[in-house]
Coordinates of C-alpha atoms in Angstrom, one line a residue:
M1121 CA 123.0 120.9 64.1
T1122 CA 122.4 117.1 64.0
L1123 CA 119.4 115.4 65.6
D1124 CA 121.7 113.9 68.3
S1125 CA 123.2 117.3 69.1
R1126 CA 119.7 118.9 69.2
R1127 CA 118.7 116.3 71.7
F1128 CA 121.7 117.0 73.9
F1129 CA 121.0 120.7 73.8
F1130 CA 117.3 120.1 74.7
F1131 CA 118.0 117.8 77.6
G1132 CA 121.4 119.0 78.8
A1133 CA 122.1 122.6 78.1
L1134 CA 120.0 124.0 80.9
A1135 CA 121.1 121.4 83.4
A1136 CA 124.9 121.6 82.9
P1137 CA 125.6 125.0 84.5
V1138 CA 123.2 124.3 87.4
L1139 CA 124.9 121.0 88.1
Q1140 CA 128.3 122.6 88.0
R1141 CA 127.2 125.0 90.8
L1142 CA 125.6 122.2 92.8
Q1143 CA 128.6 119.9 92.8
G1144 CA 130.5 120.1 96.1
Q1145 CA 127.7 122.0 98.0
N1146 CA 127.6 121.1 101.7
T1147 CA 124.3 119.4 102.6
P1148 CA 123.1 119.0 106.2
D1149 CA 122.7 115.5 107.6
T1150 CA 119.0 116.3 108.2
I1151 CA 117.1 118.2 105.6
G1152 CA 114.4 120.5 106.8
A1153 CA 111.4 120.2 104.4
A1154 CA 108.1 122.1 104.1
I1155 CA 104.8 121.6 102.3
I1156 CA 102.9 124.4 100.7
G1157 CA 99.4 123.2 99.9
A1158 CA 98.0 120.5 102.2
G1159 CA 95.1 119.2 100.1
G1160 CA 94.9 115.7 98.6
R1161 CA 98.2 115.8 96.7
G1162 CA 100.0 117.8 99.4
S1163 CA 99.0 115.2 102.0
L1164 CA 100.4 112.4 99.9
L1165 CA 103.7 114.3 99.4
L1166 CA 103.8 114.9 103.2
R1167 CA 103.7 111.2 103.8
Q1168 CA 106.3 110.5 101.2
A1169 CA 108.7 113.2 102.7
M1170 CA 108.2 111.8 106.2
A1171 CA 109.2 108.4 105.0
Q1172 CA 112.6 109.6 103.6
P1173 CA 115.6 109.1 105.9
G1174 CA 117.3 112.2 107.2
V1175 CA 114.2 114.5 106.4
K1176 CA 112.3 116.5 109.0
I1177 CA 109.1 118.3 108.3
V1178 CA 109.7 121.8 109.8
A1179 CA 106.8 123.8 108.3
L1180 CA 103.4 123.5 106.7
C1181 CA 101.3 126.1 104.8
D1182 CA 97.6 126.1 103.7
L1183 CA 94.9 128.7 103.5
K1184 CA 92.2 126.3 104.9
P1185 CA 92.4 125.7 108.7
D1186 CA 91.0 122.2 108.5
R1187 CA 93.6 121.0 106.0
L1188 CA 96.4 122.7 107.9
D1189 CA 95.3 121.1 111.2
K1190 CA 95.1 117.7 109.5
A1191 CA 98.5 118.0 108.0
A1192 CA 100.0 119.2 111.4
S1193 CA 98.5 116.1 113.1
A1194 CA 100.0 113.8 110.4
A1195 CA 103.4 115.4 110.9
S1196 CA 103.2 115.6 114.7
R1197 CA 106.3 113.5 114.9
D1198 CA 108.3 116.6 113.7
N1199 CA 106.2 119.3 115.4
P1200 CA 106.2 121.6 112.3
A1201 CA 105.3 125.3 112.4
T1202 CA 102.1 126.2 110.5
F1203 CA 101.4 129.1 108.2
T1204 CA 98.7 130.5 106.0
D1205 CA 101.1 132.8 104.2
Y1206 CA 103.8 130.9 102.2
H1207 CA 106.1 134.0 102.2
R1208 CA 106.5 133.6 106.0
L1209 CA 107.3 129.9 105.6
L1210 CA 110.0 130.8 103.0
E1211 CA 111.7 133.2 105.5
R1212 CA 112.6 130.3 107.8
R1213 CA 116.2 129.3 107.7
D1214 CA 115.5 125.8 108.8
V1215 CA 113.5 125.2 105.6
Q1216 CA 116.0 123.8 103.0
A1217 CA 113.5 122.0 100.7
V1218 CA 109.9 123.0 99.7
Y1219 CA 107.1 120.9 98.2
I1220 CA 104.6 123.0 96.2
A1221 CA 101.2 121.4 95.9
S1222 CA 99.0 124.3 95.5
P1223 CA 96.5 124.8 92.6
C1224 CA 98.2 125.1 89.2
D1225 CA 97.8 128.8 88.7
L1226 CA 100.0 129.4 91.8
H1227 CA 102.9 127.1 90.9
V1228 CA 105.0 129.7 89.1
E1229 CA 104.8 132.5 91.6
M1230 CA 105.5 130.1 94.5
A1231 CA 108.3 128.3 92.8
I1232 CA 110.0 131.6 91.9
A1233 CA 109.7 132.9 95.4
A1234 CA 111.1 129.6 96.8
L1235 CA 114.1 129.7 94.3
K1236 CA 114.8 133.3 95.2
A1237 CA 114.8 132.3 98.9
G1238 CA 117.5 129.7 98.1
K1239 CA 115.3 126.7 98.6
H1240 CA 115.4 123.3 96.8
V1241 CA 112.0 123.0 95.1
Y1242 CA 109.8 120.0 94.3
C1243 CA 106.9 121.6 92.3
E1244 CA 103.9 119.5 91.4
K1245 CA 103.0 119.3 87.7
P1246 CA 102.4 121.4 85.7
V1247 CA 105.1 123.9 86.4
G1248 CA 103.0 126.5 84.8
I1249 CA 99.8 127.0 82.7
T1250 CA 100.9 129.8 80.4
P1251 CA 103.9 130.2 78.2
D1252 CA 104.8 133.6 79.6
S1253 CA 104.8 132.3 83.2
I1254 CA 106.9 129.3 82.3
A1255 CA 109.4 131.6 80.6
R1256 CA 109.7 133.6 83.8
L1257 CA 110.3 130.5 85.9
L1258 CA 112.9 129.2 83.5
Q1259 CA 114.8 132.4 83.7
V1260 CA 114.9 132.2 87.5
A1261 CA 115.7 128.5 87.6
R1262 CA 118.7 129.0 85.2
Q1263 CA 120.2 131.4 87.8
S1264 CA 119.5 129.2 90.8
N1265 CA 122.0 127.2 92.8
T1266 CA 119.4 124.8 94.1
V1267 CA 117.6 121.6 92.9
F1268 CA 114.3 121.9 91.0
Q1269 CA 112.3 118.8 90.5
V1270 CA 108.8 118.5 88.9
G1271 CA 106.2 116.0 90.0
Q1272 CA 106.4 114.0 86.8
Q1273 CA 106.5 110.7 88.7
M1274 CA 106.6 108.5 85.6
R1275 CA 110.2 109.6 85.2
S1276 CA 111.0 107.7 88.5
S1277 CA 109.6 104.3 87.2
G1278 CA 112.4 101.8 87.0
R1279 CA 110.3 99.7 84.6
L1280 CA 109.7 102.7 82.2
R1281 CA 113.4 103.7 82.4
E1282 CA 114.5 100.3 81.3
T1283 CA 111.8 100.0 78.6
I1284 CA 112.4 103.4 77.1
A1285 CA 116.2 102.9 77.2
K1286 CA 115.6 99.8 75.0
I1287 CA 113.4 101.8 72.6
H1288 CA 116.2 104.4 72.3
Q1289 CA 118.6 101.5 71.6
G1290 CA 116.5 100.5 68.7
V1291 CA 114.6 97.5 69.8
A1292 CA 111.6 98.5 67.7
G1293 CA 113.6 100.1 64.9
K1294 CA 113.0 103.7 63.9
I1295 CA 110.0 105.1 65.8
V1296 CA 107.3 106.4 63.5
M1297 CA 104.1 106.7 65.5
I1298 CA 102.6 106.7 69.0
K1299 CA 99.0 105.9 69.8
A1300 CA 97.8 106.6 73.3
Q1301 CA 94.8 107.3 75.5
R1302 CA 93.8 108.3 79.0
H1303 CA 90.2 107.2 79.5
A1304 CA 88.2 107.3 82.7
A1305 CA 84.6 106.1 83.5
D1306 CA 83.7 109.1 85.5
D1307 CA 84.4 112.8 86.0
L1308 CA 86.3 114.0 89.0
A1309 CA 84.1 114.5 92.1
H1310 CA 82.1 117.7 91.7
D1311 CA 82.2 118.5 95.4
G1312 CA 85.6 117.4 96.4
T1313 CA 88.8 119.1 97.4
S1314 CA 89.6 120.1 93.7
A1315 CA 86.1 121.4 92.9
D1316 CA 87.0 125.0 93.7
W1317 CA 89.8 125.1 91.1
F1318 CA 90.2 122.0 88.9
F1319 CA 87.0 122.7 86.8
N1320 CA 88.1 126.3 86.3
A1321 CA 90.4 126.2 83.3
S1322 CA 91.9 129.6 84.1
R1323 CA 93.2 128.0 87.4
S1324 CA 94.0 124.5 86.3
G1325 CA 95.1 125.2 82.7
D1326 CA 92.4 122.8 81.6
V1327 CA 92.4 119.0 82.0
I1328 CA 95.1 118.4 79.4
V1329 CA 97.6 120.7 81.3
E1330 CA 96.7 119.6 84.8
M1331 CA 96.4 115.9 84.2
S1332 CA 97.6 114.7 80.8
V1333 CA 100.9 116.5 81.2
H1334 CA 102.1 113.2 82.7
N1335 CA 101.2 111.3 79.5
L1336 CA 102.6 114.0 77.1
D1337 CA 105.9 114.0 79.1
L1338 CA 106.1 110.3 78.6
F1339 CA 105.7 110.7 74.8
N1340 CA 108.4 113.4 74.8
W1341 CA 110.6 111.0 76.7
V1342 CA 110.1 108.2 74.1
V1343 CA 110.8 110.5 71.1
N1344 CA 113.5 112.4 73.0
E1345 CA 112.5 115.8 71.9
P1346 CA 109.4 118.1 72.0
P1347 CA 106.8 118.2 69.2
A1348 CA 106.8 120.7 66.4
R1349 CA 103.1 121.2 66.0
A1350 CA 99.7 120.1 67.2
A1351 CA 96.0 120.0 66.1
G1352 CA 92.9 118.8 67.8
F1353 CA 89.2 119.1 68.8
G1354 CA 87.5 118.9 72.2
G1355 CA 85.2 120.5 74.7
T1356 CA 82.7 119.8 77.5
L1357 CA 80.8 117.0 75.8
I1358 CA 78.9 115.2 78.6
Y1359 CA 79.2 117.2 81.8
V1360 CA 78.0 120.5 80.5
N1361 CA 78.0 123.1 83.3
E1362 CA 78.6 120.3 85.8
P1363 CA 79.7 121.5 88.3
P1364 CA 78.1 124.9 87.8
G1365 CA 80.4 127.3 86.1
R1366 CA 82.7 124.6 84.7
T1367 CA 85.1 125.8 82.0
N1368 CA 87.3 122.8 81.4
M1369 CA 86.9 119.9 78.9
D1370 CA 85.8 116.4 79.6
G1371 CA 86.9 114.9 76.3
Y1372 CA 89.2 115.7 73.4
T1373 CA 91.4 114.2 70.7
L1374 CA 94.8 115.5 69.7
S1375 CA 97.4 114.9 67.0
Y1376 CA 101.0 115.9 67.4
E1377 CA 103.9 115.8 64.9
Y1378 CA 107.6 115.7 66.1
P1379 CA 110.5 117.3 64.2
G1380 CA 111.8 113.8 63.0
G1381 CA 108.4 113.0 61.5
V1382 CA 107.0 110.9 64.4
K1383 CA 103.2 111.2 64.6
L1384 CA 101.2 111.0 67.9
S1385 CA 97.4 110.3 68.3
Y1386 CA 96.1 110.9 71.8
T1387 CA 92.6 111.0 73.4
Q1388 CA 91.3 111.7 76.9
V1389 CA 87.7 111.2 78.1
F1390 CA 85.9 111.0 81.4
F1391 CA 82.9 109.0 80.0
H1392 CA 84.3 105.5 79.1
P1393 CA 81.8 103.2 80.7
R1394 CA 83.1 100.5 83.1
G1395 CA 83.2 97.2 81.4
L1396 CA 83.6 98.7 77.9
P1397 CA 86.7 97.3 76.3
G1398 CA 89.6 99.6 75.6
G1399 CA 89.4 101.7 78.7
A1400 CA 92.0 103.1 81.1
Q1401 CA 95.5 104.3 79.9
S1402 CA 97.5 102.8 77.1
T1403 CA 100.5 103.8 75.0
Y1404 CA 101.6 102.0 71.9
V1405 CA 104.9 102.9 70.3
Y1406 CA 105.2 101.8 66.6
G1407 CA 108.5 101.4 64.9
T1408 CA 109.9 100.0 61.7
E1409 CA 110.6 96.6 63.4
G1410 CA 107.4 96.3 65.4
A1411 CA 105.6 97.9 68.3
V1412 CA 106.0 98.4 72.1
D1413 CA 103.1 98.3 74.5
L1414 CA 104.6 100.8 76.9
S1415 CA 102.0 100.1 79.6
E1416 CA 103.1 96.5 79.8
S1417 CA 106.8 96.8 78.6
V1418 CA 106.2 94.2 75.9
F1419 CA 107.7 94.4 72.3
Y1420 CA 105.7 92.8 69.5
P1421 CA 108.0 92.2 66.5
K1422 CA 106.8 92.4 62.9
G1423 CA 106.1 89.2 61.0
R1424 CA 103.8 86.2 61.3
G1425 CA 104.7 83.9 64.1
A1426 CA 106.9 86.4 65.8
K1427 CA 106.7 86.1 69.6
P1428 CA 106.3 89.0 72.0
V1429 CA 109.4 90.0 74.0
V1430 CA 109.2 91.3 77.6
L1431 CA 111.5 94.4 77.8
A1432 CA 111.2 94.9 81.5
E1433 CA 109.8 92.7 84.2
A1434 CA 106.9 93.9 86.3
R1435 CA 108.2 95.1 89.7
K1436 CA 106.8 96.3 92.9
E1437 CA 107.7 100.0 93.0
D1438 CA 106.0 103.0 94.4
V1439 CA 107.0 105.6 91.8
N1440 CA 105.6 108.4 94.0
E1441 CA 107.9 107.5 96.9
R1442 CA 110.8 106.9 94.5
H1443 CA 110.2 110.4 93.1
S1444 CA 110.6 111.9 96.5
S1445 CA 113.7 109.8 97.1
D1446 CA 115.1 111.0 93.8
F1447 CA 114.5 114.6 94.9
F1448 CA 116.5 114.3 98.2
E1449 CA 119.2 112.2 96.5
A1450 CA 119.7 115.1 94.0
I1451 CA 119.9 117.6 96.9
R1452 CA 122.6 115.5 98.6
S1453 CA 124.6 114.4 95.6
G1454 CA 124.3 117.4 93.3
K1455 CA 123.1 115.2 90.5
R1456 CA 120.5 116.3 88.0
P1457 CA 117.0 115.1 89.0
F1458 CA 115.3 112.8 86.6
A1459 CA 112.4 115.3 86.2
D1460 CA 114.2 118.6 86.2
I1461 CA 113.0 122.1 85.2
T1462 CA 113.7 121.3 81.5
V1463 CA 111.5 118.2 81.6
G1464 CA 108.7 120.0 83.5
A1465 CA 108.7 123.1 81.3
T1466 CA 108.7 121.0 78.1
G1467 CA 105.9 118.8 79.3
A1468 CA 103.8 121.7 80.3
L1469 CA 104.4 123.6 77.1
T1470 CA 103.5 120.4 75.1
A1471 CA 100.2 120.3 76.9
I1472 CA 99.6 124.0 76.4
L1473 CA 100.4 123.6 72.7
G1474 CA 97.6 121.0 72.4
R1475 CA 95.2 123.0 74.5
E1476 CA 95.7 126.1 72.3
A1477 CA 95.3 124.0 69.1
I1478 CA 91.8 123.0 70.4
Y1479 CA 90.9 126.4 71.7
Q1480 CA 92.0 128.3 68.6
R1481 CA 90.9 125.6 66.2
K1482 CA 94.1 125.7 64.2
V1483 CA 97.4 123.9 63.8
M1484 CA 99.7 125.3 66.5
E1485 CA 103.4 125.5 65.9
W1486 CA 105.8 125.0 68.8
R1487 CA 107.7 128.1 67.9
A1488 CA 104.5 130.2 68.4
L1489 CA 104.9 129.5 72.2
N1490 CA 108.0 131.8 72.1
V1491 CA 109.7 130.1 75.0
R1492 CA 113.4 129.2 74.9
I1493 CA 113.9 125.8 76.6

């Protein structure tokens, strides 16, 4: 199998039969949508869904009464029903589309239940936090007639789509390496809405799976296939037992190698002081003809005196709102969503591969995950 055919298989094989079943489906003029999980992320998704034309919020679900009341007030325009049991929400025939914004350890069971109930699913990242659970979700998704989109919002950035298309067309030559980081000055709030699950690695999948899955998906997008192996080191380096009982990392460094030989160096920390140069997020894609600053969409050719080239102009775009728009467009048109189950599963598995390399202190091979994408 050639590299190009492997890439087609990787990105297209799962989608094709699903799209064939979706084509020609009748879609109601008004789509009834529901939110499962009305915390910080769920509240944002609720606002995005309400802003979409032809979408009505018909149901909300959360275990915490205060969050549920707040969400119901925000969606009072549509007078949604409220639930504390998501199974009851999924029983409603007026719910055609479901947003899942619960803690990460609940994503798979909720997504599978929604798919089996015949709902279109927008599942926040990561789709799962263990290889076995992701394998179960993939099996159900492959048999589903509905749209499945993952909350990998970078995929809906018009600027990134344009820039990465030019990388794939060869603007930087053959890609050989990516160097990237995700650095923050502070840890997440220790008493906020995520404190009861984010710092518990068994619930969040650790910070690399819960958060850096965005970045790792971006790198997979650039290379156009998943990595072959990973190695790394990390731990709780500064915020030891803060908050009490913490089990997730606050800093790590990872190296990945892709089947074609592309190397990736990536770090994430929560202790990069404000004002210290080199903070925030950055992604540099190195090729045989130069390098692309993906964060700015600028190509820097090799050679003295070579001038930088802007690959995509900056634009005003709300990628979160665009992502919701893409979801409902896929429902109405039957087109494959830009961040489908294949993208979501591969991104999550890439993060899990890096996590396990750190945890097990060894080079982890992709094949050891034992999940067929």
